[in-house]
Amino acid sequence: MPAITLNPGFVCLLASLIVLAAPRVARAPIMALSAVAALWLMLDRDFGAAAAAAQMGVPVVLLDLDALNRIFGIAMLIAIIIAITTSARRNRSEDAAILLMAGGAVSALFVGDLISFVGASALAGLASAWLVFSSPAPHSAKSGVRLLIWQGLEGLLLLVGVAFHLSAGAASSIFTQLDVNTIGGGFIFAALLVRVGAPLAHVWLKDAIAHASPTGAAPLGVFTTMLGVYALARLFPAVEALLYVGVGMIVIGLAYAMAEDDARRVAASGLMAQTGICVALIGLGSPLAMAAAEGHAFTVIFAFVGMQIALGAILLRRGSARISDMEG
């Protein structure tokens, strides 16, 4: 039997095209089956690079499986199966956006070179904006535009960073630990801070989740910030600055969580604080801290998917998820 070298995320990308033409009754099963197939492709493979090629003299590694990306992949794919079981999904556009975002994020987990990572993460970012545009919430279109601006900034920083990094030679495209003190490494580091919602860039997360549909908020939190946590763990472990960034995220996230009235914004602020714990642990960089960051990220994914689904159900039935409206 020939070895399967397909990146698991590609299954979700293909399914996103299929659901655009599928009737409503078939869309949920197609989405669930794509996630199950992606899980099978991931768990059926041994560790190690399985698909690599050279393009214009630069190594392109479409599949590189190890313990770090496997634990994030398992959590993300199971989370998407949970999220799509809700009946609150409204249209095929939203279903396609969820799968496209999942496919881009999971593909980014399993690629082994910087160029493929930038392409896959940019695709996930565009899909996240599409998800917000698909929401029926008031002012969701304006929120989608703001999210596109943030995603464009992140993508620009990544592209500039990778361009400077590749100037050192073709072999430098491999997706492995980088030096934050170089020009290329610094730009990539800044891009990933935008992705995780670090202080000053944290506003996009709350804004997007608050304007997403009752279903869209759950995958939006999972497939954005946690991809950034994975990339920081892969590229910048033990960078001391991450310790201070993580502490800042915890403090700001808790402050906003206590001040907000919209429960979905409260949950987004809580996600920021919990993501900050992961970022701070990556900044510590010891083997125990890295293992704790992975385990905490795994737990946070399921906790906040469940929380956003519950808040989405409240929003769907009551028309509001404001805490002040729930008194009594």
Tab-separated table of C-alpha atoms in Angstrom:
chain	number	residue	atom	x	y	z
A	1	MET	CA	0.000	0.000	0.000
A	2	PRO	CA	1.552	3.380	-0.952
A	3	ALA	CA	2.332	5.824	1.834
A	4	ILE	CA	-0.027	8.751	2.206
A	5	THR	CA	1.803	12.062	2.155
A	6	LEU	CA	-1.177	14.408	2.011
A	7	ASN	CA	-1.130	17.280	4.507
A	8	PRO	CA	-4.195	16.711	6.768
A	9	GLY	CA	-5.290	20.325	6.358
A	10	PHE	CA	-5.729	19.841	2.606
A	11	VAL	CA	-8.773	17.635	3.296
A	12	CYS	CA	-10.599	20.522	4.974
A	13	LEU	CA	-9.601	22.868	2.139
A	14	LEU	CA	-11.113	20.487	-0.410
A	15	ALA	CA	-14.248	20.044	1.715
A	16	SER	CA	-14.708	23.825	1.899
A	17	LEU	CA	-15.233	23.844	-1.874
A	18	ILE	CA	-17.632	20.913	-1.720
A	19	VAL	CA	-19.919	22.465	0.914
A	20	LEU	CA	-20.405	25.521	-1.293
A	21	ALA	CA	-22.361	23.296	-3.683
A	22	ALA	CA	-23.875	20.886	-1.148
A	23	PRO	CA	-27.450	21.146	0.189
A	24	ARG	CA	-27.896	22.151	3.835
A	25	VAL	CA	-28.689	18.618	5.005
A	26	ALA	CA	-25.373	17.340	3.631
A	27	ARG	CA	-23.082	20.142	4.781
A	28	ALA	CA	-22.694	19.135	8.435
A	29	PRO	CA	-21.849	15.482	7.601
A	30	ILE	CA	-19.333	16.616	4.960
A	31	MET	CA	-17.668	18.945	7.465
A	32	ALA	CA	-17.521	16.269	10.143
A	33	LEU	CA	-16.188	13.631	7.735
A	34	SER	CA	-13.477	15.982	6.503
A	35	ALA	CA	-12.275	16.564	10.068
A	36	VAL	CA	-12.323	12.816	10.772
A	37	ALA	CA	-10.408	12.123	7.548
A	38	ALA	CA	-7.842	14.776	8.467
A	39	LEU	CA	-7.433	13.174	11.901
A	40	TRP	CA	-6.927	9.774	10.259
A	41	LEU	CA	-4.302	11.139	7.890
A	42	MET	CA	-2.462	12.670	10.828
A	43	LEU	CA	-2.628	9.728	13.232
A	44	ASP	CA	-1.838	7.158	10.548
A	45	ARG	CA	1.565	8.710	9.844
A	46	ASP	CA	4.839	8.185	11.687
A	47	PHE	CA	6.836	11.191	12.867
A	48	GLY	CA	9.135	12.802	10.334
A	49	ALA	CA	8.941	14.725	7.072
A	50	ALA	CA	6.956	12.818	4.456
A	51	ALA	CA	6.577	15.190	1.524
A	52	ALA	CA	9.228	17.656	0.383
A	53	ALA	CA	10.188	19.215	-2.934
A	54	ALA	CA	12.340	22.025	-4.309
A	55	GLN	CA	10.752	25.076	-5.927
A	56	MET	CA	13.058	27.687	-7.488
A	57	GLY	CA	15.886	26.286	-5.404
A	58	VAL	CA	14.021	26.661	-2.098
A	59	PRO	CA	12.987	23.575	-0.075
A	60	VAL	CA	9.206	23.258	0.258
A	61	VAL	CA	8.072	20.764	2.902
A	62	LEU	CA	4.343	20.125	2.672
A	63	LEU	CA	4.233	17.633	5.552
A	64	ASP	CA	6.415	17.482	8.640
A	65	LEU	CA	4.828	15.605	11.525
A	66	ASP	CA	6.146	15.654	15.094
A	67	ALA	CA	4.840	15.674	18.657
A	68	LEU	CA	4.351	19.455	18.802
A	69	ASN	CA	2.180	19.923	15.740
A	70	ARG	CA	0.333	16.655	16.329
A	71	ILE	CA	-1.056	17.762	19.712
A	72	PHE	CA	-2.272	21.073	18.248
A	73	GLY	CA	-3.698	19.265	15.215
A	74	ILE	CA	-5.671	16.784	17.319
A	75	ALA	CA	-7.175	19.569	19.416
A	76	MET	CA	-8.095	21.768	16.440
A	77	LEU	CA	-9.705	19.004	14.407
A	78	ILE	CA	-11.732	17.638	17.317
A	79	ALA	CA	-12.804	21.193	18.164
A	80	ILE	CA	-14.155	21.753	14.668
A	81	ILE	CA	-16.196	18.529	14.907
A	82	ILE	CA	-17.719	19.862	18.142
A	83	ALA	CA	-18.374	23.322	16.691
A	84	ILE	CA	-20.213	22.154	13.570
A	85	THR	CA	-22.657	19.979	15.495
A	86	THR	CA	-24.595	23.090	16.518
A	87	SER	CA	-27.735	23.889	14.539
A	88	ALA	CA	-27.014	27.621	14.643
A	89	ARG	CA	-25.038	27.625	11.396
A	90	ARG	CA	-26.919	29.864	8.985
A	91	ASN	CA	-25.599	29.504	5.449
A	92	ARG	CA	-23.196	27.696	3.141
A	93	SER	CA	-20.895	30.712	3.062
A	94	GLU	CA	-20.271	30.415	6.804
A	95	ASP	CA	-19.761	26.644	6.565
A	96	ALA	CA	-17.217	27.099	3.787
A	97	ALA	CA	-15.428	29.836	5.753
A	98	ILE	CA	-15.171	27.599	8.837
A	99	LEU	CA	-13.671	24.750	6.815
A	100	LEU	CA	-11.355	27.060	4.886
A	101	MET	CA	-10.083	28.593	8.126
A	102	ALA	CA	-9.640	25.130	9.651
A	103	GLY	CA	-7.858	23.865	6.551
A	104	GLY	CA	-5.499	26.825	6.417
A	105	ALA	CA	-4.651	26.638	10.129
A	106	VAL	CA	-4.152	22.855	10.178
A	107	SER	CA	-2.104	22.996	6.973
A	108	ALA	CA	0.101	25.649	8.602
A	109	LEU	CA	0.660	23.302	11.554
A	110	PHE	CA	2.064	20.508	9.422
A	111	VAL	CA	4.166	22.286	6.818
A	112	GLY	CA	7.913	22.321	7.337
A	113	ASP	CA	9.073	25.511	5.611
A	114	LEU	CA	8.439	29.217	6.179
A	115	ILE	CA	7.022	29.937	2.718
A	116	SER	CA	4.310	27.288	3.015
A	117	PHE	CA	3.537	28.448	6.554
A	118	VAL	CA	3.034	32.045	5.416
A	119	GLY	CA	0.709	30.910	2.611
A	120	ALA	CA	-1.368	28.625	4.832
A	121	SER	CA	-1.645	31.093	7.718
A	122	ALA	CA	-2.626	33.898	5.320
A	123	LEU	CA	-5.365	31.665	3.905
A	124	ALA	CA	-6.642	31.009	7.429
A	125	GLY	CA	-6.575	34.754	8.117
A	126	LEU	CA	-8.611	35.593	5.025
A	127	ALA	CA	-11.106	32.873	5.921
A	128	SER	CA	-11.487	34.318	9.424
A	129	ALA	CA	-12.479	37.665	7.882
A	130	TRP	CA	-14.885	35.842	5.538
A	131	LEU	CA	-16.421	34.193	8.602
A	132	VAL	CA	-17.087	37.583	10.181
A	133	PHE	CA	-18.503	38.950	6.907
A	134	SER	CA	-20.906	35.959	6.839
A	135	SER	CA	-22.306	36.830	10.269
A	136	PRO	CA	-25.830	38.273	10.566
A	137	ALA	CA	-24.772	40.397	13.568
A	138	PRO	CA	-25.136	44.193	13.248
A	139	HIS	CA	-21.986	45.956	11.993
A	140	SER	CA	-20.318	42.622	11.162
A	141	ALA	CA	-19.223	43.992	7.766
A	142	LYS	CA	-17.282	46.836	9.418
A	143	SER	CA	-15.745	44.352	11.854
A	144	GLY	CA	-14.731	42.140	8.923
A	145	VAL	CA	-12.968	45.082	7.286
A	146	ARG	CA	-11.081	45.830	10.504
A	147	LEU	CA	-10.085	42.185	10.786
A	148	LEU	CA	-8.854	42.219	7.190
A	149	ILE	CA	-6.617	45.179	8.039
A	150	TRP	CA	-5.111	43.345	11.001
A	151	GLN	CA	-4.637	40.178	8.947
A	152	GLY	CA	-3.049	42.229	6.175
A	153	LEU	CA	-0.619	43.773	8.665
A	154	GLU	CA	0.312	40.357	9.982
A	155	GLY	CA	0.767	38.962	6.476
A	156	LEU	CA	2.938	41.913	5.446
A	157	LEU	CA	5.180	41.478	8.495
A	158	LEU	CA	5.493	37.761	7.759
A	159	LEU	CA	6.363	38.329	4.107
A	160	VAL	CA	9.002	40.948	4.923
A	161	GLY	CA	10.458	38.745	7.648
A	162	VAL	CA	10.636	35.682	5.422
A	163	ALA	CA	12.191	37.718	2.590
A	164	PHE	CA	14.963	38.983	4.869
A	165	HIS	CA	15.407	35.524	6.352
A	166	LEU	CA	15.691	33.821	2.957
A	167	SER	CA	18.366	36.282	1.931
A	168	ALA	CA	20.693	34.239	4.147
A	169	GLY	CA	20.291	31.227	1.804
A	170	ALA	CA	17.764	28.688	0.531
A	171	ALA	CA	18.319	26.298	3.434
A	172	SER	CA	17.081	28.986	5.831
A	173	SER	CA	13.483	28.410	4.674
A	174	ILE	CA	13.137	25.406	6.979
A	175	PHE	CA	10.526	25.994	9.690
A	176	THR	CA	12.691	25.828	12.790
A	177	GLN	CA	13.954	28.049	15.600
A	178	LEU	CA	14.827	31.604	14.541
A	179	ASP	CA	16.886	34.393	16.051
A	180	VAL	CA	14.628	37.240	17.144
A	181	ASN	CA	17.578	39.658	17.044
A	182	THR	CA	17.898	39.425	13.249
A	183	ILE	CA	15.827	41.616	10.907
A	184	GLY	CA	13.931	38.680	9.445
A	185	GLY	CA	13.365	37.044	12.798
A	186	GLY	CA	12.185	40.329	14.311
A	187	PHE	CA	9.545	40.882	11.614
A	188	ILE	CA	8.259	37.298	11.934
A	189	PHE	CA	8.188	37.654	15.718
A	190	ALA	CA	6.124	40.849	15.442
A	191	ALA	CA	3.699	39.147	13.032
A	192	LEU	CA	3.115	36.283	15.453
A	193	LEU	CA	2.469	38.717	18.296
A	194	VAL	CA	-0.353	40.160	16.189
A	195	ARG	CA	-1.648	36.632	15.618
A	196	VAL	CA	-1.825	35.729	19.331
A	197	GLY	CA	-3.438	39.050	20.251
A	198	ALA	CA	-0.570	40.591	22.208
A	199	PRO	CA	-1.111	43.982	23.909
A	200	LEU	CA	-1.899	46.750	21.376
A	201	ALA	CA	-2.950	44.070	18.858
A	202	HIS	CA	-5.499	42.454	21.180
A	203	VAL	CA	-8.413	44.553	19.945
A	204	TRP	CA	-8.981	42.497	16.800
A	205	LEU	CA	-9.811	39.339	18.750
A	206	LYS	CA	-12.577	40.838	20.877
A	207	ASP	CA	-13.982	42.777	17.952
A	208	ALA	CA	-14.116	39.762	15.638
A	209	ILE	CA	-15.600	37.368	18.199
A	210	ALA	CA	-18.232	39.901	19.295
A	211	HIS	CA	-19.428	40.326	15.688
A	212	ALA	CA	-19.226	36.676	14.630
A	213	SER	CA	-22.322	34.515	14.341
A	214	PRO	CA	-23.420	32.299	17.265
A	215	THR	CA	-21.448	29.464	15.670
A	216	GLY	CA	-18.576	31.387	14.114
A	217	ALA	CA	-17.111	32.716	17.373
A	218	ALA	CA	-16.007	29.237	18.512
A	219	PRO	CA	-13.769	28.300	15.546
A	220	LEU	CA	-12.631	31.915	15.222
A	221	GLY	CA	-10.908	31.772	18.601
A	222	VAL	CA	-9.407	28.330	18.043
A	223	PHE	CA	-7.931	28.736	14.572
A	224	THR	CA	-6.369	32.160	15.067
A	225	THR	CA	-4.613	32.635	18.391
A	226	MET	CA	-3.658	28.986	18.905
A	227	LEU	CA	-1.904	28.874	15.544
A	228	GLY	CA	0.167	31.803	16.787
A	229	VAL	CA	0.962	29.952	20.028
A	230	TYR	CA	2.164	26.948	18.012
A	231	ALA	CA	4.351	29.115	15.765
A	232	LEU	CA	5.919	30.906	18.747
A	233	ALA	CA	6.667	27.553	20.380
A	234	ARG	CA	8.276	26.344	17.155
A	235	LEU	CA	10.203	29.454	16.155
A	236	PHE	CA	10.915	31.443	19.328
A	237	PRO	CA	11.145	29.228	22.422
A	238	ALA	CA	12.931	30.723	25.439
A	239	VAL	CA	12.763	34.308	24.111
A	240	GLU	CA	12.650	36.369	27.289
A	241	ALA	CA	10.438	39.073	25.763
A	242	LEU	CA	7.612	36.531	25.489
A	243	LEU	CA	7.510	36.238	29.259
A	244	TYR	CA	6.649	39.936	29.603
A	245	VAL	CA	4.267	39.843	26.649
A	246	GLY	CA	2.444	36.901	28.220
A	247	VAL	CA	2.139	38.636	31.589
A	248	GLY	CA	0.785	41.735	29.824
A	249	MET	CA	-1.815	39.616	28.031
A	250	ILE	CA	-2.900	38.042	31.323
A	251	VAL	CA	-3.291	41.389	33.094
A	252	ILE	CA	-5.070	43.153	30.213
A	253	GLY	CA	-7.273	40.142	29.504
A	254	LEU	CA	-8.428	39.885	33.111
A	255	ALA	CA	-9.025	43.646	33.317
A	256	TYR	CA	-11.216	43.651	30.210
A	257	ALA	CA	-13.022	40.496	31.341
A	258	MET	CA	-14.114	42.270	34.530
A	259	ALA	CA	-15.107	45.458	32.715
A	260	GLU	CA	-17.061	44.109	29.714
A	261	ASP	CA	-20.828	43.634	29.657
A	262	ASP	CA	-21.012	41.521	26.491
A	263	ALA	CA	-20.415	37.911	27.596
A	264	ARG	CA	-18.781	36.986	24.291
A	265	ARG	CA	-16.292	39.847	24.718
A	266	VAL	CA	-15.694	38.629	28.262
A	267	ALA	CA	-14.916	35.155	26.908
A	268	ALA	CA	-12.607	36.655	24.261
A	269	SER	CA	-10.755	38.576	26.987
A	270	GLY	CA	-10.517	35.376	29.010
A	271	LEU	CA	-9.074	33.638	25.957
A	272	MET	CA	-6.494	36.407	25.700
A	273	ALA	CA	-5.499	35.883	29.335
A	274	GLN	CA	-5.219	32.106	28.911
A	275	THR	CA	-3.255	32.532	25.692
A	276	GLY	CA	-0.965	34.841	27.668
A	277	ILE	CA	-0.189	31.960	30.022
A	278	CYS	CA	0.909	29.859	27.045
A	279	VAL	CA	3.022	32.723	25.681
A	280	ALA	CA	4.692	33.312	29.046
A	281	LEU	CA	5.496	29.599	29.394
A	282	ILE	CA	7.055	29.600	25.914
A	283	GLY	CA	9.120	32.578	27.014
A	284	LEU	CA	10.451	30.555	29.951
A	285	GLY	CA	11.467	27.890	27.456
A	286	SER	CA	12.421	25.041	29.801
A	287	PRO	CA	11.279	21.526	28.814
A	288	LEU	CA	8.708	21.540	31.623
A	289	ALA	CA	7.431	25.011	30.637
A	290	MET	CA	7.111	24.010	26.974
A	291	ALA	CA	5.197	20.868	27.909
A	292	ALA	CA	2.938	22.955	30.151
A	293	ALA	CA	2.315	25.447	27.312
A	294	GLU	CA	1.273	22.625	24.963
A	295	GLY	CA	-0.984	21.030	27.557
A	296	HIS	CA	-2.575	24.337	28.510
A	297	ALA	CA	-3.198	25.246	24.864
A	298	PHE	CA	-4.824	21.836	24.326
A	299	THR	CA	-7.159	22.440	27.271
A	300	VAL	CA	-7.928	26.061	26.361
A	301	ILE	CA	-9.035	25.068	22.863
A	302	PHE	CA	-11.797	22.798	24.173
A	303	ALA	CA	-12.771	25.064	27.082
A	304	PHE	CA	-13.310	28.141	24.920
A	305	VAL	CA	-14.981	26.256	22.078
A	306	GLY	CA	-17.515	24.984	24.594
A	307	MET	CA	-17.909	28.426	26.171
A	308	GLN	CA	-18.478	30.212	22.862
A	309	ILE	CA	-20.972	27.570	21.721
A	310	ALA	CA	-22.926	28.045	24.957
A	311	LEU	CA	-22.844	31.834	24.630
A	312	GLY	CA	-23.840	31.490	20.977
A	313	ALA	CA	-26.893	29.487	22.034
A	314	ILE	CA	-27.846	32.256	24.470
A	315	LEU	CA	-27.373	34.876	21.749
A	316	LEU	CA	-29.477	32.863	19.302
A	317	ARG	CA	-32.401	32.474	21.704
A	318	ARG	CA	-32.354	35.790	23.543
A	319	GLY	CA	-30.952	38.059	20.841
A	320	SER	CA	-28.298	39.308	23.254
A	321	ALA	CA	-25.468	37.878	25.324
A	322	ARG	CA	-25.082	40.896	27.609
A	323	ILE	CA	-24.534	40.079	31.249
A	324	SER	CA	-26.759	42.946	32.364
A	325	ASP	CA	-29.673	41.376	30.467
A	326	MET	CA	-29.252	38.080	32.319
A	327	GLU	CA	-29.800	39.421	35.814
A	328	GLY	CA	-32.428	37.484	37.710
